Short mmCIF file of C-alpha atoms in Angstrom, two decimals:
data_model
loop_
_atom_site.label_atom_id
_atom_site.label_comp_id
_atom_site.label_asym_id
_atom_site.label_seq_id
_atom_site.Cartn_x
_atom_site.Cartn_y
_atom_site.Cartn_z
CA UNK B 1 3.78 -22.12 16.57
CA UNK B 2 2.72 -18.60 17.84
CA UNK B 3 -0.76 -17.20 16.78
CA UNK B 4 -4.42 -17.00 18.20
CA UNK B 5 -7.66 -18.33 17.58
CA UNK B 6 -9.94 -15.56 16.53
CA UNK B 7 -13.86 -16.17 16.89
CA UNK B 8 -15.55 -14.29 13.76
CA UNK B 9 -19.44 -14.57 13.78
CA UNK B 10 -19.39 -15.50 10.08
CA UNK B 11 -16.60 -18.30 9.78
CA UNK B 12 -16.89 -19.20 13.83
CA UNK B 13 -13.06 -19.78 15.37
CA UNK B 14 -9.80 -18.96 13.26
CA UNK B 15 -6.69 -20.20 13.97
CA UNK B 16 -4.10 -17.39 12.96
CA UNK B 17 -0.55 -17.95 13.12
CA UNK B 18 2.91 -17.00 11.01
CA UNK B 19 2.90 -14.88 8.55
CA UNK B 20 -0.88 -13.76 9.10
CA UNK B 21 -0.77 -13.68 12.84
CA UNK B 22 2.59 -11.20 12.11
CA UNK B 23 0.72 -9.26 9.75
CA UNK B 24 -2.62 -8.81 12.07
CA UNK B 25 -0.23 -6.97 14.57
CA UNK B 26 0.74 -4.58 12.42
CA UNK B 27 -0.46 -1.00 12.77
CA UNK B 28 -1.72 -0.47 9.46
CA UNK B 29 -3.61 -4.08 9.58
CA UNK B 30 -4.99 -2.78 13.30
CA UNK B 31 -6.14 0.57 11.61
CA UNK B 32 -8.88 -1.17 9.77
CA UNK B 33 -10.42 -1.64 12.63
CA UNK B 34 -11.48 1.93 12.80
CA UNK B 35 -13.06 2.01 9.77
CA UNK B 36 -16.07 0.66 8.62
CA UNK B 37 -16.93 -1.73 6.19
CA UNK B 38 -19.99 0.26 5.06
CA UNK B 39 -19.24 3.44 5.08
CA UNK B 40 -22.65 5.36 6.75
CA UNK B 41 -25.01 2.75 5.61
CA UNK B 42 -25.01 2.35 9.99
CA UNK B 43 -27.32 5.18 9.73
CA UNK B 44 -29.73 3.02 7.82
CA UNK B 45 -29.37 -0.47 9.34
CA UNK B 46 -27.96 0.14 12.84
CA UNK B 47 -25.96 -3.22 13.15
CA UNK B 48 -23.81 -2.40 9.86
CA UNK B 49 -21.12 -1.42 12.34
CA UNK B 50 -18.69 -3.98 11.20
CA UNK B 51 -14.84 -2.66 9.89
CA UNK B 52 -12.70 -3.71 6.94
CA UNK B 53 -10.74 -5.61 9.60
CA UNK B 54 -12.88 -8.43 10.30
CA UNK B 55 -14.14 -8.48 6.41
CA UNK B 56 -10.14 -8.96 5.76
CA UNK B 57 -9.80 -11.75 8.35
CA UNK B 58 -12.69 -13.37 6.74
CA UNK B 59 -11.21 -12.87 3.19
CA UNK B 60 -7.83 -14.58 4.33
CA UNK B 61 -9.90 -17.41 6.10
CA UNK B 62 -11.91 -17.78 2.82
CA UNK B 63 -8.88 -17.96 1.17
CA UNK B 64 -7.17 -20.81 3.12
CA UNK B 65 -10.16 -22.81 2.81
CA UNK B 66 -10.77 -21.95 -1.00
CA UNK B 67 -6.30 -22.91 -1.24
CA UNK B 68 -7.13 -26.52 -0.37
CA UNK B 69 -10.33 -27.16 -1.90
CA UNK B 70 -8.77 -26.30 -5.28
CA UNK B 71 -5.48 -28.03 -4.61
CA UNK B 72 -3.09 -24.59 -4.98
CA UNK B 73 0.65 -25.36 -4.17
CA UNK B 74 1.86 -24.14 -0.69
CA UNK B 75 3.60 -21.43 -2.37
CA UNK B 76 0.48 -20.75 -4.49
CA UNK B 77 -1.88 -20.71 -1.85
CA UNK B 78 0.29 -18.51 0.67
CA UNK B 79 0.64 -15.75 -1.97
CA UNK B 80 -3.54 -15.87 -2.58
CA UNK B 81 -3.62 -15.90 2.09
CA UNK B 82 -1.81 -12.58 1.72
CA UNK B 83 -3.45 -10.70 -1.31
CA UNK B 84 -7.18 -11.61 0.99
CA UNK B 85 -5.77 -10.70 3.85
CA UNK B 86 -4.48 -7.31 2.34
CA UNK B 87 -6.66 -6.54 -0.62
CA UNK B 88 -8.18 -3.81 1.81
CA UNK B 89 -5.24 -2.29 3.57
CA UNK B 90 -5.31 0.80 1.40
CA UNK B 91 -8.83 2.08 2.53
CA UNK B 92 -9.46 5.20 4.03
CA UNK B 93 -11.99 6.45 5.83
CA UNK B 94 -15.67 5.30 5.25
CA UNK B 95 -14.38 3.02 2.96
CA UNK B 96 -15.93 3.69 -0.13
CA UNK B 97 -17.77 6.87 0.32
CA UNK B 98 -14.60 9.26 -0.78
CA UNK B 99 -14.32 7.82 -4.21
CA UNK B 100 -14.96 10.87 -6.35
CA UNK B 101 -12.69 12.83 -4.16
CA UNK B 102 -9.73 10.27 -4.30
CA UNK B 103 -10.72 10.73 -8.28
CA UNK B 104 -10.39 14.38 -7.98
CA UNK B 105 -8.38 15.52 -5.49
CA UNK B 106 -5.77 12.90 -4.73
CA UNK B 107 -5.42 10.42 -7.21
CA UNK B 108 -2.56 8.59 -6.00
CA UNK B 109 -4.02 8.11 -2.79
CA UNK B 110 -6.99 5.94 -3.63
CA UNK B 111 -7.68 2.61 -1.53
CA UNK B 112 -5.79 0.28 -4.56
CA UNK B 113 -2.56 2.44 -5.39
CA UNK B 114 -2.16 3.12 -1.37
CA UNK B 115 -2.71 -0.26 -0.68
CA UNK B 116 -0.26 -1.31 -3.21
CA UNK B 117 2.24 1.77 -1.38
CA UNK B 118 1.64 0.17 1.81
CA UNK B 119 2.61 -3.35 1.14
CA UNK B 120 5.75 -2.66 -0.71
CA UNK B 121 6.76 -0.45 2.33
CA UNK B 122 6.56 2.95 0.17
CA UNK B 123 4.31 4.58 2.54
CA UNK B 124 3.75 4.17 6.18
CA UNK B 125 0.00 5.46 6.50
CA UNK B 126 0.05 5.32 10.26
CA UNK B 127 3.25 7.30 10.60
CA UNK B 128 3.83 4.38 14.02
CA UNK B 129 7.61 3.76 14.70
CA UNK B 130 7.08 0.29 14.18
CA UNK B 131 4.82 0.78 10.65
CA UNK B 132 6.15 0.30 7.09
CA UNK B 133 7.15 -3.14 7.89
CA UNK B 134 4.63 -5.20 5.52
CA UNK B 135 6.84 -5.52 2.80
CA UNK B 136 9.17 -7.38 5.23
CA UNK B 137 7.32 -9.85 6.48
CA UNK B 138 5.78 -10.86 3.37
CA UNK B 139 9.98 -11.13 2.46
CA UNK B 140 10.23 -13.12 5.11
CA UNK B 141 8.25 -15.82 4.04
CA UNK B 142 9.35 -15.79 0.67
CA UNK B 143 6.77 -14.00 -1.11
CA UNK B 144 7.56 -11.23 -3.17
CA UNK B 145 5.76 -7.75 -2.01
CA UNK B 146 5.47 -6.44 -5.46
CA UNK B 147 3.58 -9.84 -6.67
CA UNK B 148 0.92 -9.51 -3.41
CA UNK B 149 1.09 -5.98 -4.11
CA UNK B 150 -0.04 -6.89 -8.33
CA UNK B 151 -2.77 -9.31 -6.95
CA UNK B 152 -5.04 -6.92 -5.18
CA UNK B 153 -5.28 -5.79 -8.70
CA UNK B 154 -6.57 -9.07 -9.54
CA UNK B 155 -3.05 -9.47 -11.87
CA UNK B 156 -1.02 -12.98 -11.34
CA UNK B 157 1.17 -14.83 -13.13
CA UNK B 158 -1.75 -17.51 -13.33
CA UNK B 159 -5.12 -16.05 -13.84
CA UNK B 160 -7.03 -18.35 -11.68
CA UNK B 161 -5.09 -17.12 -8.93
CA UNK B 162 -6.36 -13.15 -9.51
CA UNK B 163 -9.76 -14.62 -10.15
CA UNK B 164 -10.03 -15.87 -7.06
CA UNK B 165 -9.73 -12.32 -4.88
CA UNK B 166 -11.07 -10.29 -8.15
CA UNK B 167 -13.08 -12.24 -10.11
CA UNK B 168 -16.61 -13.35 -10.62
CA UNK B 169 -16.68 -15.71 -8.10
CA UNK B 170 -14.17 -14.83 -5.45
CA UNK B 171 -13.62 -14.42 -1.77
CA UNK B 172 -13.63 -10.90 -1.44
CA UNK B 173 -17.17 -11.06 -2.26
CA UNK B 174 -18.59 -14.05 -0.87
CA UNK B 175 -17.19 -12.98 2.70
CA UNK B 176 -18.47 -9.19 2.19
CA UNK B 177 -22.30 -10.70 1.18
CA UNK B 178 -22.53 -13.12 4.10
CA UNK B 179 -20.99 -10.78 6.13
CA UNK B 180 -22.99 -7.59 5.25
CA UNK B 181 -26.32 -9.55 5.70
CA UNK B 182 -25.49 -10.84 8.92
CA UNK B 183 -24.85 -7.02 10.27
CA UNK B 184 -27.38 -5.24 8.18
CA UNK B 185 -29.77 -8.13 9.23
CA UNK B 186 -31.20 -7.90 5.47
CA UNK B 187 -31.80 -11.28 3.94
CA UNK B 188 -31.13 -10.85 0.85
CA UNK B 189 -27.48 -11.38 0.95
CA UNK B 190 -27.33 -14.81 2.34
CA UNK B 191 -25.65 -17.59 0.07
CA UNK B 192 -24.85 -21.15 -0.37
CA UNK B 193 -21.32 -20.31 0.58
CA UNK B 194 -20.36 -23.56 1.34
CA UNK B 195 -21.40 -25.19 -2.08
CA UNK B 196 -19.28 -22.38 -3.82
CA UNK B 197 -16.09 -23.41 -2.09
CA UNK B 198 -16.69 -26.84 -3.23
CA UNK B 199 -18.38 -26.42 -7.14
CA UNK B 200 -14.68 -23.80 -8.21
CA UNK B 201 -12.16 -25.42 -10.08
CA UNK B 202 -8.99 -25.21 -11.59
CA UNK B 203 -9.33 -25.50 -15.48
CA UNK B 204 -6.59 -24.73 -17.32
CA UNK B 205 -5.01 -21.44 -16.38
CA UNK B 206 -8.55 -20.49 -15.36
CA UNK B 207 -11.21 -20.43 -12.43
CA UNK B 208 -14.41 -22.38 -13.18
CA UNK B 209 -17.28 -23.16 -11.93
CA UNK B 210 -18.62 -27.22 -11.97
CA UNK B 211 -22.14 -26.98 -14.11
CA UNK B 212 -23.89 -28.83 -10.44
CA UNK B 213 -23.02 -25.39 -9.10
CA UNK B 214 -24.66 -23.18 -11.20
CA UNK B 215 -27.54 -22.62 -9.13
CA UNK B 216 -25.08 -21.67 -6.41
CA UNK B 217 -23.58 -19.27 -8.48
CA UNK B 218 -26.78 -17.68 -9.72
CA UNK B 219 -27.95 -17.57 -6.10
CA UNK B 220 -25.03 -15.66 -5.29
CA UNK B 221 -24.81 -13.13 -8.29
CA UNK B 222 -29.00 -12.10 -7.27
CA UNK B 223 -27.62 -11.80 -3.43
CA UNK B 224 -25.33 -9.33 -4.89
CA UNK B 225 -27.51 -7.74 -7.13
CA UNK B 226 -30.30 -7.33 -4.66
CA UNK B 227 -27.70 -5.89 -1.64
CA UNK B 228 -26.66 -3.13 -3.93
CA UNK B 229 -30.13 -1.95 -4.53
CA UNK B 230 -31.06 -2.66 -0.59
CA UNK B 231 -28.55 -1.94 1.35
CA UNK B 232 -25.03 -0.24 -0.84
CA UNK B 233 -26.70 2.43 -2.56
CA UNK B 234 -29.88 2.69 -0.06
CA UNK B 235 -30.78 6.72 -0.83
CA UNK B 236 -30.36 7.63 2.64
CA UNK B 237 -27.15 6.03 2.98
CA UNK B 238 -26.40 7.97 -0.49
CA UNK B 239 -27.57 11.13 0.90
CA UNK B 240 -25.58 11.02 4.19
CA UNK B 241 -22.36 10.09 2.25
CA UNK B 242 -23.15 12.74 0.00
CA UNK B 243 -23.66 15.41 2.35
CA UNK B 244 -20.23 13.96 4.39
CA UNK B 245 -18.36 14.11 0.82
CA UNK B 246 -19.36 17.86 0.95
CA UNK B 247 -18.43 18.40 3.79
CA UNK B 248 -14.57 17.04 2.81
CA UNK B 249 -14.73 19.11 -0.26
CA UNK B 250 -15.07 21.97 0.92
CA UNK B 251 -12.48 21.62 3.60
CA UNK B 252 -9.88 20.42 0.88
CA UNK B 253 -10.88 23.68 -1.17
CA UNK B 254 -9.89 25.80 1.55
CA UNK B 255 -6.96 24.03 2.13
CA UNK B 256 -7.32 21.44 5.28
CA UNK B 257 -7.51 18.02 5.65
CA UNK B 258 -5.19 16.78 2.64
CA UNK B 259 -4.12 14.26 4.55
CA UNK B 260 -7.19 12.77 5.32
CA UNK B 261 -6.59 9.56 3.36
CA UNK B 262 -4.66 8.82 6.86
CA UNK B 263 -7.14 9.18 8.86
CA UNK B 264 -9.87 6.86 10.40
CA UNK B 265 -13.36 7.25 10.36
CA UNK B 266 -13.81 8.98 13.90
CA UNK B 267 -10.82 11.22 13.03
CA UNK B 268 -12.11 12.50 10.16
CA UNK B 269 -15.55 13.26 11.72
CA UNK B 270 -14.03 15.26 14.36
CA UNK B 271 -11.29 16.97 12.15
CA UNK B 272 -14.24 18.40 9.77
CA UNK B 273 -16.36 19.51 13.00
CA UNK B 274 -13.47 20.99 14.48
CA UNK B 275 -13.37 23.29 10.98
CA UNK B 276 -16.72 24.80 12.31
CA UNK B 277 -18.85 26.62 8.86
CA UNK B 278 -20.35 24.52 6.51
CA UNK B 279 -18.21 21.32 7.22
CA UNK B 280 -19.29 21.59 10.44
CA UNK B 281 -22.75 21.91 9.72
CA UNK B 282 -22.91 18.93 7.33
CA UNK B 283 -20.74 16.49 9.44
CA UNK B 284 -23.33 17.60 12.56
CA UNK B 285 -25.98 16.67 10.36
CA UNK B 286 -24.90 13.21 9.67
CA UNK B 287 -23.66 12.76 13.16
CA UNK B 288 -27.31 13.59 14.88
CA UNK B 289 -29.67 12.30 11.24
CA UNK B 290 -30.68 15.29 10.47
CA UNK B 291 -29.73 14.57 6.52
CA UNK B 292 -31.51 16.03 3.51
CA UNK B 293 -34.45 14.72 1.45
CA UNK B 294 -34.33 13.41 -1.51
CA UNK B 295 -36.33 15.65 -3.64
CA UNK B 296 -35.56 14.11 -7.07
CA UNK B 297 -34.83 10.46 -7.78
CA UNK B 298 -35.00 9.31 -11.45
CA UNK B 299 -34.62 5.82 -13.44
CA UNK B 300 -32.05 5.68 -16.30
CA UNK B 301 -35.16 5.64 -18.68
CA UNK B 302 -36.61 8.94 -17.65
CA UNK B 303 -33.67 10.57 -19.57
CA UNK B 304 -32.86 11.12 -23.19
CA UNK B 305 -29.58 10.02 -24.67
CA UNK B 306 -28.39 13.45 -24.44
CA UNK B 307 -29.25 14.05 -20.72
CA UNK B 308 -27.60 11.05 -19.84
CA UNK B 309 -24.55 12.39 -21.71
CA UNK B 310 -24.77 15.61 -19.98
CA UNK B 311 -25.17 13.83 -16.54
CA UNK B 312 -21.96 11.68 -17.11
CA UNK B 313 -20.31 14.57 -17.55
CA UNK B 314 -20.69 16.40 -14.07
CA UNK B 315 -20.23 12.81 -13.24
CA UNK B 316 -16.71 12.87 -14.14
CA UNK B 317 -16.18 16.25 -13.61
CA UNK B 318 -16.27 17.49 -10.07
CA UNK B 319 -16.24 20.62 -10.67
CA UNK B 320 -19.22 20.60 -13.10
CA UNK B 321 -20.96 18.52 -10.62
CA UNK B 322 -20.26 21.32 -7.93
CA UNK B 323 -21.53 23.69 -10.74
CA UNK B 324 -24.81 22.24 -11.25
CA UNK B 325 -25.49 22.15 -7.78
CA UNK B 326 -24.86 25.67 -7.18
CA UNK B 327 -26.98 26.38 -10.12
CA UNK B 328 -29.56 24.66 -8.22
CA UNK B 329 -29.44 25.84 -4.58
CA UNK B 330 -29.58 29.63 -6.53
CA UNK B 331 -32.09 28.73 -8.39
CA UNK B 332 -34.21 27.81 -5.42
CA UNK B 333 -32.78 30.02 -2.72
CA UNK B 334 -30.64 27.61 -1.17
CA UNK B 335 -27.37 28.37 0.07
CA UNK B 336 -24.10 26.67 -0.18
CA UNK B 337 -23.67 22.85 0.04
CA UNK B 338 -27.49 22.85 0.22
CA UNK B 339 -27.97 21.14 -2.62
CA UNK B 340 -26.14 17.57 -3.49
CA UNK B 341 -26.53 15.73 -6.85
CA UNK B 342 -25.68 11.98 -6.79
CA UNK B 343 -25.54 9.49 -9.11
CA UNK B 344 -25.86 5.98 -8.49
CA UNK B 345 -25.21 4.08 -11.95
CA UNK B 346 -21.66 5.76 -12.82
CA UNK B 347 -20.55 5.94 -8.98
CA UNK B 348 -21.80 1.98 -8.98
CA UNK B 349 -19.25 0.89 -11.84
CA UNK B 350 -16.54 2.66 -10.34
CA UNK B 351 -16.85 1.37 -6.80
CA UNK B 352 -18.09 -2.68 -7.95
CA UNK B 353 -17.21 -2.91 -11.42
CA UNK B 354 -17.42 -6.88 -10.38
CA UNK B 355 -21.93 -6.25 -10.17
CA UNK B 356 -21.96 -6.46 -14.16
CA UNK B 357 -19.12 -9.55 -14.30
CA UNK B 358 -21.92 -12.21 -15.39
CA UNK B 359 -19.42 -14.62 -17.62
CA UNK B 360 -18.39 -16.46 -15.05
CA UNK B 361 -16.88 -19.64 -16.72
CA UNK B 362 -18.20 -22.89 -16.43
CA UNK B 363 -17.12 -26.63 -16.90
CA UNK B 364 -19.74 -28.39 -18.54
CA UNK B 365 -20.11 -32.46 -17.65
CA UNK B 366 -18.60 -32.81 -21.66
CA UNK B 367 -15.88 -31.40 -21.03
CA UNK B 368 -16.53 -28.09 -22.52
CA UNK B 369 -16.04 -24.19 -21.01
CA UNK B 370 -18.76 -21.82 -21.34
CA UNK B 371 -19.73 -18.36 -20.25
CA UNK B 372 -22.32 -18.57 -17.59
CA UNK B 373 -24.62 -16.29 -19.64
CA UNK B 374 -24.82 -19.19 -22.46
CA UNK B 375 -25.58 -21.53 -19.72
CA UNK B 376 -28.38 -20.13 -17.92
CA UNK B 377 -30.56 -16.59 -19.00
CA UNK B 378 -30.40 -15.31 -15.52
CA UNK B 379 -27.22 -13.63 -15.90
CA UNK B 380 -28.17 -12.01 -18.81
CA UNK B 381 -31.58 -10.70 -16.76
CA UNK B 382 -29.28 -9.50 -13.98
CA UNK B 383 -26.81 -7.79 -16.46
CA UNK B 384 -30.07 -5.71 -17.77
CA UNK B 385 -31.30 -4.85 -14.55
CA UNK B 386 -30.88 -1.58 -13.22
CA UNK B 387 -29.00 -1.86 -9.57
CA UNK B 388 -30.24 0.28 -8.09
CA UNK B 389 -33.80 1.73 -9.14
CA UNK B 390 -32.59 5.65 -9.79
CA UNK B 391 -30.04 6.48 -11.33
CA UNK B 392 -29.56 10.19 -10.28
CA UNK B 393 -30.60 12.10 -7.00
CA UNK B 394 -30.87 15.38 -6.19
CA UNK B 395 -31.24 16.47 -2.67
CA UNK B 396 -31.37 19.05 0.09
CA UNK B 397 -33.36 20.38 3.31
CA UNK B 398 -37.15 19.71 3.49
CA UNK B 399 -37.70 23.11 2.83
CA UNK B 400 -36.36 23.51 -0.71
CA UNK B 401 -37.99 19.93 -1.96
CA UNK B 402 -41.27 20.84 -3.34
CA UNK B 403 -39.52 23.82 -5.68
CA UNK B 404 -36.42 21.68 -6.77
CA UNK B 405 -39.34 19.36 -8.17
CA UNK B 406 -40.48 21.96 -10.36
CA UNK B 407 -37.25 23.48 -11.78
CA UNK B 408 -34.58 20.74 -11.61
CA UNK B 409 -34.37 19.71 -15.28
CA UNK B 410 -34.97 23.42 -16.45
CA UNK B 411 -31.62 24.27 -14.45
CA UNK B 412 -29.83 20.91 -15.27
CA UNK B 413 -30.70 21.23 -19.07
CA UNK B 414 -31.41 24.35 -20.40
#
């Protein structure tokens, strides 16, 4: 049989062959390995250079191994192989740091409805000769494009099987927390991944979890609590990837770069430099870490009911947002795109709507199913906690700081 063994520091040597060794070769599977698994937070922990391709090859691998522990059918367990190995294929540059803009700007082009374009064959994102082909292999061994295509969604015709790539406990996330530790070399990631492939379980139509495995589980839901705050919305990582979003927005308002969905991360970086003005500027000042300060970070409980409200609202509204940060910069004689407001508590639930899933099911030695959060108070503690610290940011050059301090809510709230 054709294929490879591929060494992977987190799951040591994979042997890839068939319909995953055809799919690796493809040039929209060989594209993720130009863009990075966490976005800018590189800036911040210098080994987090790792790329969506090698998170997807660990996914699959997860997968395979997760396939026979739970006794899936071949069938069953090939269809879950290619939804891991493609869950990602969608992404565009920096991964998740154009989220708002995809929101905005081009809708249909986020990283889930692409991805689920790009494995049915409807788009060919690389624009190669030999791209678009996906949907034909996965045809070729008998799975159904528009069924891989559904489970990236997390939607099967059996539950457990979406559970297991978009779920509580599934293999998307246990290969992006071991792997994001390893490269950010933060600690607080690491898992008992080995006891969680063997405590999940079939019940029903359903994924559970065996009630010996709940510490397992609860070690894994504070890894992932703990990496948000830490490492995924770090405020310098947040304030690089806001000043980079800038930077696209901008472009996009005067008309370049629409098809930057396409692009890779390098590609991108020197498209938006090549634009020269304030895109330049803000893409040089990522590029060399010379990023803004944060001059105002503040906790969810620092603000009424009706500041929150008015907060969500620029939130969800771009151009709001854009308003209330050129009410800002005026207001302390800043000029354009010198001012960013970010949030991190909205932006969190649209990017990991997974870091609240707490009812994970579990199988009880009687026999019974509960929700994890009758079973132990931990997940209720971590469903309370505020991932991460502040919930909104405002930020700009050092010299502007001390007077945003002083008139930031006047100008947000008056």
């Amino acid at each position: 049989m054709t294929g490879k063994i591929i060494h992977d520091a987190i799951h040591g040597s994979m042997r890839v062959s068939g319909m995953t060794f055809d799919i690796l070769k493809t040039p929209e599977f060989q594209r993720l390995r130009h863009i990075r698994q966490l976005g800018l937070a590189y800036i911040v922990y210098p080994g987090a250079n790792h790329s969506r391709f090698e998170h997807s090859l660990g996914a699959w691998n997860l997968a395979r191994r997760l396939s026979q522990e739970v006794g899936l059918s071949e069938d069953e367990g090939l269809l879950l192989q290619a939804g891991a190995l493609l869950h990602d294929i969608g992404h565009g540059p920096f991964s998740h740091t154009f989220e708002s803009i995809y929101k905005h700007y081009v809708r249909e082009r986020d990283h889930m409805r692409l991805g689920q374009d790009i494995i049915t064959g409807r788009t060919n994102i690389t624009g190669e000769e030999d791209g678009g082909r996906i949907g034909e292999i996965l045809s070729g061994y008998g799975l159904d494009p528009k069924e891989v295509a559904q489970l990236i969604l997390g939607r099967a015709k059996r539950p457990y099987l979406g559970q297991m790539l978009h779920g509580g406990v599934d293999v998307d996330q246990l290969d992006y927390l071991v792997r994001d530790a390893h490269y950010t070399g933060v600690a607080h990631g690491i898992i008992d991944l080995e006891r969680l492939l063997k405590v999940l379980r079939i019940y029903g139509e359903e994924l559970v979890v065996d009630e010996k495995g709940i510490e397992a589980v609860e070690g894994m839901m504070v890894a992932r609590s703990l990496m948000y705050s830490r490492v995924y919305f770090h405020h310098t990582v947040k304030i690089a990837e806001g000043m980079l979003t800038r930077a696209l927005e901008f472009a996009l308002e005067e008309g370049h770069l629409w098809d930057f969905w396409r692009m890779t991360d390098c590609r991108v970086l020197v498209e938006l430099e090549d634009l020269e003005g304030l895109p330049a500027e803000l893409v040089r000042g990522v590029k060399y870490r010379k990023l803004y300060k944060a001059a105002v970070m503040i906790s969810a409980e620092e603000l009424s009911a009706e500041e929150k409200r008015e907060l969500l609202t620029a939130y969800r509204n771009v151009e709001r947002r854009q308003e209330l940060e050129r009410n800002l910069a005026g207001a302390v004689g800043a000029g354009e795109g010198e001012v960013i407001l970010e949030f991190s508590t909205a932006d969190l639930m649209l990017s990991e709507p997974r870091l609240k899933e707490t009812d994970v099911k579990v199988l009880l030695e009687n026999g019974e199913v509960q929700p994890l959060s009758r079973v132990t108070p931990l997940a209720n503690a971590l469903k309370r906690r505020q991932t991460p610290r502040w919930a909104v940011m405002i930020a700009s050059p050092e010299k502007h700081v001390r007077k945003l301090k002083e008139v930031w809510r006047r100008v947000l709230f008056s």
